[in-house]
Short mmCIF file of N, CA and C in Angstrom, two decimals:
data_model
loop_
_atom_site.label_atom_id
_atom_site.label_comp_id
_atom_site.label_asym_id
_atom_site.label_seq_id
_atom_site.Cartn_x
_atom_site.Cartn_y
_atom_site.Cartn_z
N UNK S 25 70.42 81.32 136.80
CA UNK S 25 70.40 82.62 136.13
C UNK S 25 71.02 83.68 137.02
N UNK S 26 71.05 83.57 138.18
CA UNK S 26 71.70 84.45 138.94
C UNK S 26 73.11 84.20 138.99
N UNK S 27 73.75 83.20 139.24
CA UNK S 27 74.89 82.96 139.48
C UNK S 27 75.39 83.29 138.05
N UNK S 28 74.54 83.09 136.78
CA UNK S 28 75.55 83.72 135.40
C UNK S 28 75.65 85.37 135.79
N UNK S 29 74.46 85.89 135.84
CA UNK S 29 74.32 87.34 136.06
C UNK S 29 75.10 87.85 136.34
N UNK S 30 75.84 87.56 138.06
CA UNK S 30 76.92 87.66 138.75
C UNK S 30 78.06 87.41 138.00
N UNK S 31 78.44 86.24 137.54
CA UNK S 31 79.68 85.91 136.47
C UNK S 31 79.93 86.68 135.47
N UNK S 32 78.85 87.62 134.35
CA UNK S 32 78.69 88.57 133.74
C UNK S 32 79.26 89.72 134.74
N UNK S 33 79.05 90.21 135.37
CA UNK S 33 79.08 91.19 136.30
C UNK S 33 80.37 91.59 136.34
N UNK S 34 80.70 90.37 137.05
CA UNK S 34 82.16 89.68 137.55
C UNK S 34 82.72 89.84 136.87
N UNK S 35 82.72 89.39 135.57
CA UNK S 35 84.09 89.56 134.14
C UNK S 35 83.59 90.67 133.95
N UNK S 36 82.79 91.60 133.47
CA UNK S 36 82.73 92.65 133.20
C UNK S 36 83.58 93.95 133.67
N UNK S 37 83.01 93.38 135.54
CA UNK S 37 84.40 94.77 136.21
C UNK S 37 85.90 94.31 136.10
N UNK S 38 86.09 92.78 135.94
CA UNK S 38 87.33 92.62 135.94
C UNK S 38 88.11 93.04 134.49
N UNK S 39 87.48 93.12 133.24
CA UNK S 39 87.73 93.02 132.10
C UNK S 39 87.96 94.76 132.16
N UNK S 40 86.92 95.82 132.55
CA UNK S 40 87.48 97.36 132.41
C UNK S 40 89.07 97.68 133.85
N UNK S 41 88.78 96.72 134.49
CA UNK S 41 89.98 96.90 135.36
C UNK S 41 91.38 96.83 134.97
N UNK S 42 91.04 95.77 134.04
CA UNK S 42 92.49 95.01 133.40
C UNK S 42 92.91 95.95 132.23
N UNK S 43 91.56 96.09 131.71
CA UNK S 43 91.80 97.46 130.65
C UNK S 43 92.50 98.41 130.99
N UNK S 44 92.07 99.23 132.59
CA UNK S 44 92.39 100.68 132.85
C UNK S 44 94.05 100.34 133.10
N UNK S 45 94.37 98.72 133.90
CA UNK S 45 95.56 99.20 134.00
C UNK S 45 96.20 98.61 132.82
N UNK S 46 96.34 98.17 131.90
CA UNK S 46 96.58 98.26 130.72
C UNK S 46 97.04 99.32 130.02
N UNK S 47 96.41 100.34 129.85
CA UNK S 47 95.74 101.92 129.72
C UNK S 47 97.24 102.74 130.20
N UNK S 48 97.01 102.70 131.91
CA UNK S 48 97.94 103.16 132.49
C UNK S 48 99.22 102.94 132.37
N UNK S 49 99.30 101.12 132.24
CA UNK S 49 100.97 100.95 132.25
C UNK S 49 101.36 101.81 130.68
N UNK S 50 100.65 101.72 129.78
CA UNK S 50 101.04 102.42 128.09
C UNK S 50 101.66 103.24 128.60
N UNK S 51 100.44 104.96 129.47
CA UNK S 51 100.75 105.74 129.60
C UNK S 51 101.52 106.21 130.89
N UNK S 52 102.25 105.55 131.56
CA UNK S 52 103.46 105.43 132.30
C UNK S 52 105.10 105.39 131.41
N UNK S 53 104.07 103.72 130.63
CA UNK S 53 106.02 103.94 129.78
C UNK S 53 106.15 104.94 128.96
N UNK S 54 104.99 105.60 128.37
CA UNK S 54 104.80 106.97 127.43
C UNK S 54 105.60 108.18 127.64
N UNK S 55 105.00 107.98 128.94
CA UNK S 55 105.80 109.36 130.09
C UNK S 55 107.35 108.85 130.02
N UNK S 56 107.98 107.54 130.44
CA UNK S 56 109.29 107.74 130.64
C UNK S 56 110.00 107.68 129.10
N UNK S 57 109.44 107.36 127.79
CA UNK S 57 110.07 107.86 127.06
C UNK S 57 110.03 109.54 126.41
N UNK S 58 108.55 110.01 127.27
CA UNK S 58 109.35 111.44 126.72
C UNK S 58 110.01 112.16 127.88
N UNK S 59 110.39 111.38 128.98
CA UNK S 59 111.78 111.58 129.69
C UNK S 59 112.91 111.48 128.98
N UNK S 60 113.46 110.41 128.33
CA UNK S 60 114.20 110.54 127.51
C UNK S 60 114.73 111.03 126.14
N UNK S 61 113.54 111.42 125.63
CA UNK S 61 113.56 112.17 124.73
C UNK S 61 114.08 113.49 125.44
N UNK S 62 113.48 114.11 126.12
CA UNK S 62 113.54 115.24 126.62
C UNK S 62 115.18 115.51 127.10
N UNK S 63 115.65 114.66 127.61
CA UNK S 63 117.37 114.57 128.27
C UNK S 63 118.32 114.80 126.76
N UNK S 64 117.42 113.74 126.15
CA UNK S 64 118.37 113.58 124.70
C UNK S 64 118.45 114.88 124.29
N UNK S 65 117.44 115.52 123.93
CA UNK S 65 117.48 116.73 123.07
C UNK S 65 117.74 117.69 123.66
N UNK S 66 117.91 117.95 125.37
CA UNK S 66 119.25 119.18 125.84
C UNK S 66 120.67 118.89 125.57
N UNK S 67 120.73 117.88 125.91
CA UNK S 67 122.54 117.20 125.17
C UNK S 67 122.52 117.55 123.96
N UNK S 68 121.74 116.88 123.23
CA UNK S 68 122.03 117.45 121.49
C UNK S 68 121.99 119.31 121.56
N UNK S 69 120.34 119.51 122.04
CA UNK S 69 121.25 121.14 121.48
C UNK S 69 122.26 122.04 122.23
N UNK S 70 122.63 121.28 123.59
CA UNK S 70 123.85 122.11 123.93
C UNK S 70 125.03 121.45 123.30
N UNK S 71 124.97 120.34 122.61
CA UNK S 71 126.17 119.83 121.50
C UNK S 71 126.35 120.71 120.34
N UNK S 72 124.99 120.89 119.42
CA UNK S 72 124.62 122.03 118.92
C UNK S 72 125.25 123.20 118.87
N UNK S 73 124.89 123.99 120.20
CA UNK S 73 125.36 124.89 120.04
C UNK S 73 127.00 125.11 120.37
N UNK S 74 127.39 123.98 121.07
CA UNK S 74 129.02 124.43 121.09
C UNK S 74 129.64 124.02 119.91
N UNK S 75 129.02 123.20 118.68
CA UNK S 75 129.37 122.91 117.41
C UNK S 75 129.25 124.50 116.56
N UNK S 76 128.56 124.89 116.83
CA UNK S 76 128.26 126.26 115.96
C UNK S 76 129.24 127.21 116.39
N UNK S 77 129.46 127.62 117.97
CA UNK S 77 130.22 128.30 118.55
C UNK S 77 131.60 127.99 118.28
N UNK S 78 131.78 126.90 117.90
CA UNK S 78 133.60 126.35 118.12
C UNK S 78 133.69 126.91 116.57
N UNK S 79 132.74 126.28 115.49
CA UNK S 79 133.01 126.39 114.07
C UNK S 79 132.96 128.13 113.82
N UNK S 80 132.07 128.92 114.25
CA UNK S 80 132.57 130.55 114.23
C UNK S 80 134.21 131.14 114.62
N UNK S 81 134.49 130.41 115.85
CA UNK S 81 135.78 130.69 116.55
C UNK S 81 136.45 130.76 115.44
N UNK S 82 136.74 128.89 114.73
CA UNK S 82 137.57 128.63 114.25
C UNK S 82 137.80 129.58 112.54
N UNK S 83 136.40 129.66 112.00
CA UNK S 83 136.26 130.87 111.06
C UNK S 83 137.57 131.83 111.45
N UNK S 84 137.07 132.68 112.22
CA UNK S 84 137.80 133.67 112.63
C UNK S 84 139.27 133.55 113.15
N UNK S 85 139.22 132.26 113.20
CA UNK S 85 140.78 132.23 113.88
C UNK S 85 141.92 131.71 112.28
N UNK S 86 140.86 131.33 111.52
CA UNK S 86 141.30 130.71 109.81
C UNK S 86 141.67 132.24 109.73
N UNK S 87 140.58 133.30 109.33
CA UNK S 87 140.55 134.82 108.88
C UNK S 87 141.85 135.22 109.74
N UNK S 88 142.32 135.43 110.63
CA UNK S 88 142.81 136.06 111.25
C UNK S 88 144.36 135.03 110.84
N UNK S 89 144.54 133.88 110.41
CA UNK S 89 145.87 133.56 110.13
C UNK S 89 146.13 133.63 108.92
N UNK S 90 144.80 133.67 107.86
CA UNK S 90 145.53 133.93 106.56
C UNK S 90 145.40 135.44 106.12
N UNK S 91 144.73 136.36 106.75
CA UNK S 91 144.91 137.45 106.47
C UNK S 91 145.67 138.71 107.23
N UNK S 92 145.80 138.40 108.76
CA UNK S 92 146.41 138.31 109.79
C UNK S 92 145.68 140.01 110.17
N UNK S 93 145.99 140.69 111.54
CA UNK S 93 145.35 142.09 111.45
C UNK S 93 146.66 142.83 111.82
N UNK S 94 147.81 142.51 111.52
CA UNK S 94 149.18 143.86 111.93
C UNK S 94 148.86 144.59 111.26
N UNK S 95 148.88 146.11 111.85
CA UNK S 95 148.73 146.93 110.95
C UNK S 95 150.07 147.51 110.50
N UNK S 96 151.00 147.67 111.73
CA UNK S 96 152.40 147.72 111.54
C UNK S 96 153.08 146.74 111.65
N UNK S 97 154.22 146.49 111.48
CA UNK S 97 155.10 145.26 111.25
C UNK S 97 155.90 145.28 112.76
N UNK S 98 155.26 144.13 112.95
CA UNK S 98 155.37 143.47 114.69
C UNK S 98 156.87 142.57 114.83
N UNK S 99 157.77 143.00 115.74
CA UNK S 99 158.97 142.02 116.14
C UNK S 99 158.11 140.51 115.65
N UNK S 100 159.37 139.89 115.31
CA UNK S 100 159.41 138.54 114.87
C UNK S 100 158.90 137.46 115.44
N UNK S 101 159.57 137.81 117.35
CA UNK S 101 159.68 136.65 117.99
C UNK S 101 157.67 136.99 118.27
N UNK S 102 157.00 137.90 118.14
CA UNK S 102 155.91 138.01 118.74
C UNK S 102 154.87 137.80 117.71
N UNK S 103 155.10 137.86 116.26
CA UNK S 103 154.26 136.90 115.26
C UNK S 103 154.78 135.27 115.41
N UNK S 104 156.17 134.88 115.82
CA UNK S 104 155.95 133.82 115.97
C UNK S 104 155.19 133.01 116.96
N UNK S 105 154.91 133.49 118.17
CA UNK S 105 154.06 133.13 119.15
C UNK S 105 152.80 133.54 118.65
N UNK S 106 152.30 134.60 118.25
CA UNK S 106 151.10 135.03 117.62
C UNK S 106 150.66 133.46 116.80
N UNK S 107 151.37 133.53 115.63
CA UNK S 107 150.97 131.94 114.80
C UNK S 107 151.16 130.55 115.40
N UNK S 108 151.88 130.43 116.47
CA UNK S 108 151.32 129.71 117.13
C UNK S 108 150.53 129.50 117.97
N UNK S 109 150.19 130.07 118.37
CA UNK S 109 148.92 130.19 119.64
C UNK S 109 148.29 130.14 118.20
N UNK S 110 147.61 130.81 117.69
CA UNK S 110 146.83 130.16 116.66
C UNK S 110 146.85 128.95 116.12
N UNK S 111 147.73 128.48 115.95
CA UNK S 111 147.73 126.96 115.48
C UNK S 111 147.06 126.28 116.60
N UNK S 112 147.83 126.77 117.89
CA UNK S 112 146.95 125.43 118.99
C UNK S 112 145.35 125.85 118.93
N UNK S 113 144.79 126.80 118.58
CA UNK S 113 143.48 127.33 119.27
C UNK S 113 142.98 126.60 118.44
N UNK S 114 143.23 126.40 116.43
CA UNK S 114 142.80 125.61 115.62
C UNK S 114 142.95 124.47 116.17
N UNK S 115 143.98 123.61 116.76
CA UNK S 115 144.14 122.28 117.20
C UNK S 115 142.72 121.92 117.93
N UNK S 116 142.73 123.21 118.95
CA UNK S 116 141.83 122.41 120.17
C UNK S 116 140.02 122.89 119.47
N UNK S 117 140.19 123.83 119.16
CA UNK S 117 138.61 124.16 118.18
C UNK S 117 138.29 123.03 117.49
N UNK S 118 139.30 122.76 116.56
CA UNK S 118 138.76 121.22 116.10
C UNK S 118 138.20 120.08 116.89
N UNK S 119 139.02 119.69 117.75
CA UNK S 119 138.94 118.68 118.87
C UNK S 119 137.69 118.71 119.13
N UNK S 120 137.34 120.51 120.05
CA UNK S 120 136.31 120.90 120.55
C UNK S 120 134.81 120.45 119.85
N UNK S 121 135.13 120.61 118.36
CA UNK S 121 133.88 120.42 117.24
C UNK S 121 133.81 119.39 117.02
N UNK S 122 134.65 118.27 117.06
CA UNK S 122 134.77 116.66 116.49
C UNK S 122 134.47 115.96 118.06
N UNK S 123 134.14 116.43 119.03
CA UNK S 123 133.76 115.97 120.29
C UNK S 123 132.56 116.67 120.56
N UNK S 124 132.11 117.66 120.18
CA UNK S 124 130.87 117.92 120.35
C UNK S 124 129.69 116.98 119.22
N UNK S 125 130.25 117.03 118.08
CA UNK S 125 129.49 115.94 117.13
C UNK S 125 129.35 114.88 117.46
N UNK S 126 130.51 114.28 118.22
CA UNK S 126 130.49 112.97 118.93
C UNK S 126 129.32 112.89 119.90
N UNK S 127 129.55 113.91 120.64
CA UNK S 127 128.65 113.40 121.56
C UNK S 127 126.99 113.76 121.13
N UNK S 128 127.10 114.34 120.00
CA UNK S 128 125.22 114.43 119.82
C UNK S 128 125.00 113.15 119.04
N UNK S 129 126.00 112.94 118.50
CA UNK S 129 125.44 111.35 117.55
C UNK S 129 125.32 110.50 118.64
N UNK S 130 126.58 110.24 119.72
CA UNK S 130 125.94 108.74 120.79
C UNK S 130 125.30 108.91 121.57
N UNK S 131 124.46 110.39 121.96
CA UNK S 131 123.24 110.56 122.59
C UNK S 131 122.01 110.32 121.84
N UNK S 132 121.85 110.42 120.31
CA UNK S 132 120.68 110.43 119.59
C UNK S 132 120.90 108.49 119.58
N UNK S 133 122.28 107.66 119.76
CA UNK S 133 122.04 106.68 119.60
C UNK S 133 122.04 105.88 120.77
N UNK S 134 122.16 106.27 122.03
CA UNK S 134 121.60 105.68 123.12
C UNK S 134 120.53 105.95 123.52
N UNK S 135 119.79 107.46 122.64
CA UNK S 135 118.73 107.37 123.38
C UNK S 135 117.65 106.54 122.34
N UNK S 136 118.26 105.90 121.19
CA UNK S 136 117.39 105.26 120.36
C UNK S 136 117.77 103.61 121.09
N UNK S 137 118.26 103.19 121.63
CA UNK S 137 119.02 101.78 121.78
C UNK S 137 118.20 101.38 123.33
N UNK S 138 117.98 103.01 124.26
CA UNK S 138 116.88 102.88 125.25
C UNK S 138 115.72 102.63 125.44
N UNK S 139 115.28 103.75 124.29
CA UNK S 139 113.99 103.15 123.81
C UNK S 139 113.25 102.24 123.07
N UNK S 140 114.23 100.92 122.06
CA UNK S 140 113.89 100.21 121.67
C UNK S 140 113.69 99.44 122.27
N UNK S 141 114.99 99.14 123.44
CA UNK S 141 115.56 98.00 123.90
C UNK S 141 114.66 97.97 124.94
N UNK S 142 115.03 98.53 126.09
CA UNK S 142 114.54 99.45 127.30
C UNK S 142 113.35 99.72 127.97
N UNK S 143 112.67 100.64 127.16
CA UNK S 143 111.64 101.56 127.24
C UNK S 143 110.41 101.31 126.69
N UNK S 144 110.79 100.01 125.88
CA UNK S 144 109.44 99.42 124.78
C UNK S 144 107.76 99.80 125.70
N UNK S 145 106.75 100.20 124.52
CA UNK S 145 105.47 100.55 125.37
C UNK S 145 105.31 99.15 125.38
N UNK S 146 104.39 98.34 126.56
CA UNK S 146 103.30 97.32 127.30
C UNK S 146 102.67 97.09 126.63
N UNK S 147 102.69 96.76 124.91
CA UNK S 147 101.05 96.96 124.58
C UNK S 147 101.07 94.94 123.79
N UNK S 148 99.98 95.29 125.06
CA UNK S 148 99.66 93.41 125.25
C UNK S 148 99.27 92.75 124.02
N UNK S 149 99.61 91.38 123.57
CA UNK S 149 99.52 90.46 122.84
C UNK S 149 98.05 89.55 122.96
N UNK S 150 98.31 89.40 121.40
CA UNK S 150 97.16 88.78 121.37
C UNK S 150 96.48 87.66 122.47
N UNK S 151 97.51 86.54 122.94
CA UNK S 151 96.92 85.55 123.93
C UNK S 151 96.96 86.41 125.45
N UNK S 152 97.60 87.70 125.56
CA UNK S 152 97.13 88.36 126.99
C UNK S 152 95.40 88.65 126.90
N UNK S 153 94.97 89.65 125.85
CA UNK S 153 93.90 89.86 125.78
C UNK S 153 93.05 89.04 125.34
N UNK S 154 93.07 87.28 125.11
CA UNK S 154 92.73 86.27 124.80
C UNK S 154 92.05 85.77 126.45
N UNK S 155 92.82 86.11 127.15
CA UNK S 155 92.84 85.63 129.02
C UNK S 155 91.79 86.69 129.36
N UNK S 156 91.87 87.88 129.17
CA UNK S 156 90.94 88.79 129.57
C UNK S 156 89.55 88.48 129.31
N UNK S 157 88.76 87.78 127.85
CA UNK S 157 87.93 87.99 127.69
C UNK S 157 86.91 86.76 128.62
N UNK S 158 85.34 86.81 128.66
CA UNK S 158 84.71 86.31 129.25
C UNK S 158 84.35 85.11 128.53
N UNK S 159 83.84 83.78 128.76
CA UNK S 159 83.00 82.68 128.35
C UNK S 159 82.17 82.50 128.99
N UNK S 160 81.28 82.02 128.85
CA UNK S 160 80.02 80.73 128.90
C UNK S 160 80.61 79.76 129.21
N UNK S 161 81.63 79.56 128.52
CA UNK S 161 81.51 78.34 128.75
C UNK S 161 82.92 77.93 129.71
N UNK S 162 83.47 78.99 130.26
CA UNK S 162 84.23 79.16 131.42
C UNK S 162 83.16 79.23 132.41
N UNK S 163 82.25 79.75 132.60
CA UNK S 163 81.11 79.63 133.55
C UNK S 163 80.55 78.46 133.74
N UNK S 164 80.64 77.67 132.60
CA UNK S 164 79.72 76.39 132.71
C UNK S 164 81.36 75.87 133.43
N UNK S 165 82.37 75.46 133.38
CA UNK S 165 83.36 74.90 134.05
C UNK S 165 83.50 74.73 135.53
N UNK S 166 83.11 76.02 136.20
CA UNK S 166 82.53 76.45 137.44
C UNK S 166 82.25 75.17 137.99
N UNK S 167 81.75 74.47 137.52
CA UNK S 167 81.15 73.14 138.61
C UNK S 167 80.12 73.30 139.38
N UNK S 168 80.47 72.85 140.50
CA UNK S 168 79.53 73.50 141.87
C UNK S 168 79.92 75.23 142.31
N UNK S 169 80.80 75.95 142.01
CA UNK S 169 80.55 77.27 142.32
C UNK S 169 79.68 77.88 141.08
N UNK S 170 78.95 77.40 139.89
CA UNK S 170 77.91 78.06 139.75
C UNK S 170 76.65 77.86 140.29
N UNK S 171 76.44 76.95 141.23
CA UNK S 171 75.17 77.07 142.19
C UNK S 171 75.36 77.57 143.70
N UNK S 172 76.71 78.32 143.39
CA UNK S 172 77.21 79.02 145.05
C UNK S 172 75.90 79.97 145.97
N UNK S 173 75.72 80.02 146.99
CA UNK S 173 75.00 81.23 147.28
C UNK S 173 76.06 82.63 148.13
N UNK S 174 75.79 83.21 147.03
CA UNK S 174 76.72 84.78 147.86
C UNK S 174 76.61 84.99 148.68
N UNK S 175 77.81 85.09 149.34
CA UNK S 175 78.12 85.84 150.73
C UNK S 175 77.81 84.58 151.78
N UNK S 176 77.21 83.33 151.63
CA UNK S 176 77.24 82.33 152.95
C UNK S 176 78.74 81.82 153.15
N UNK S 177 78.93 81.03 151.84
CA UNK S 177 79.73 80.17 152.69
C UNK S 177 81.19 80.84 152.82
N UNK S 178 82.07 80.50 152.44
CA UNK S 178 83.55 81.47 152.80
C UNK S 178 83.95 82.79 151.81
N UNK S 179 84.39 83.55 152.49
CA UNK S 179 84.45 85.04 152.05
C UNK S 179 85.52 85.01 151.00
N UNK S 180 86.08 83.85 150.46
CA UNK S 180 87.12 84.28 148.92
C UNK S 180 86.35 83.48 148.22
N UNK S 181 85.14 83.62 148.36
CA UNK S 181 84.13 82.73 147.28
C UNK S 181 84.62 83.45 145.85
N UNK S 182 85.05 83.37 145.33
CA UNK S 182 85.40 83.98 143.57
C UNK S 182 84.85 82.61 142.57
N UNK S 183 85.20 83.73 141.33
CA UNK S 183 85.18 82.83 140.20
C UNK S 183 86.87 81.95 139.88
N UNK S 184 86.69 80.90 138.99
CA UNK S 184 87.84 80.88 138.81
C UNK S 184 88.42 81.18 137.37
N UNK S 185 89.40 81.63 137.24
CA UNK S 185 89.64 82.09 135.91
C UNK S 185 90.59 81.15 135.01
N UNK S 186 90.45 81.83 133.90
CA UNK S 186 91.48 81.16 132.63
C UNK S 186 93.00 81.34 133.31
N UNK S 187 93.42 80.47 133.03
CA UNK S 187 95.02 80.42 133.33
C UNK S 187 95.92 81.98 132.48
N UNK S 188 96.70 81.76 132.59
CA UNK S 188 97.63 83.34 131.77
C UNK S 188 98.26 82.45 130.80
N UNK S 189 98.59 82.57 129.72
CA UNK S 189 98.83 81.77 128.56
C UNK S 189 100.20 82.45 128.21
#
């Protein structure tokens, strides 16, 4: 009766141990995915906002070529540079906006491909927490270390446990 007592004991602290770090590893990988979340979503809204910023520009740079602002009628050669430099600013505004979209979509999709793949939470399977629990009749297996006396004979006197499955 003593040596079960002890074996009770025994699985008992080992069983909240295995728990706590159980517990912990969750809330470790928890933490590093809202690391990544967190990275993701400054990329996206500074993608964001240079998507909004480029698409105003380009507004205004549309307004300003189809309605134009001369108020007097400007030498030739200097509306022709005028409309072009506008054309390139549309060239690269676009660019600017079709690369900022780019990059918020393959950040929302690496940071989904991290965390599936990657980042998955620890949360143990049925035959892990199958190993954790206690028997009787793992105690009765014991042999001769359930008639051990504590603390005489050698100091890694333990129980022995279920294998890891």
């Amino acid at each position: 009766r003593y040596n079960r007592g002890n074996y009770e004991f025994d699985q008992d602290q080992r069983f909240d141990r295995e728990e706590l770090r159980i517990k912990m590893q969750v809330e470790r990988f928890g933490l590093f995915r809202e690391d990544i979340r967190d990275l993701v979503e400054m990329t996206v809204s500074k993608m964001d906002l240079y998507h909004l910023v480029g698409a105003l520009f380009l507004k205004m740079i549309v307004i300003y070529y189809c309605e134009g602002f001369f108020i007097h009628a400007a030498p030739v050669f200097l509306v022709t540079f005028y409309y072009g430099s506008q054309a390139c600013a549309v060239v690269y505004l676009l660019m600017a906006i079709w690369l900022a979209m780019h990059a918020s979509i393959s950040s929302h999709s690496y940071a989904t491909r991290l965390l599936t793949r990657f980042v998955r939470l620890p949360i143990p399977g049925s035959s892990q927490l199958n190993v954790l629990n206690a028997r009787y009749a793992d105690f009765e297996k014991q042999g001769a270390q359930m008639l051990r006396v504590p603390f005489v004979r050698e100091p890694t006197n333990s129980w022995q446990q279920r294998s890891q499955l």
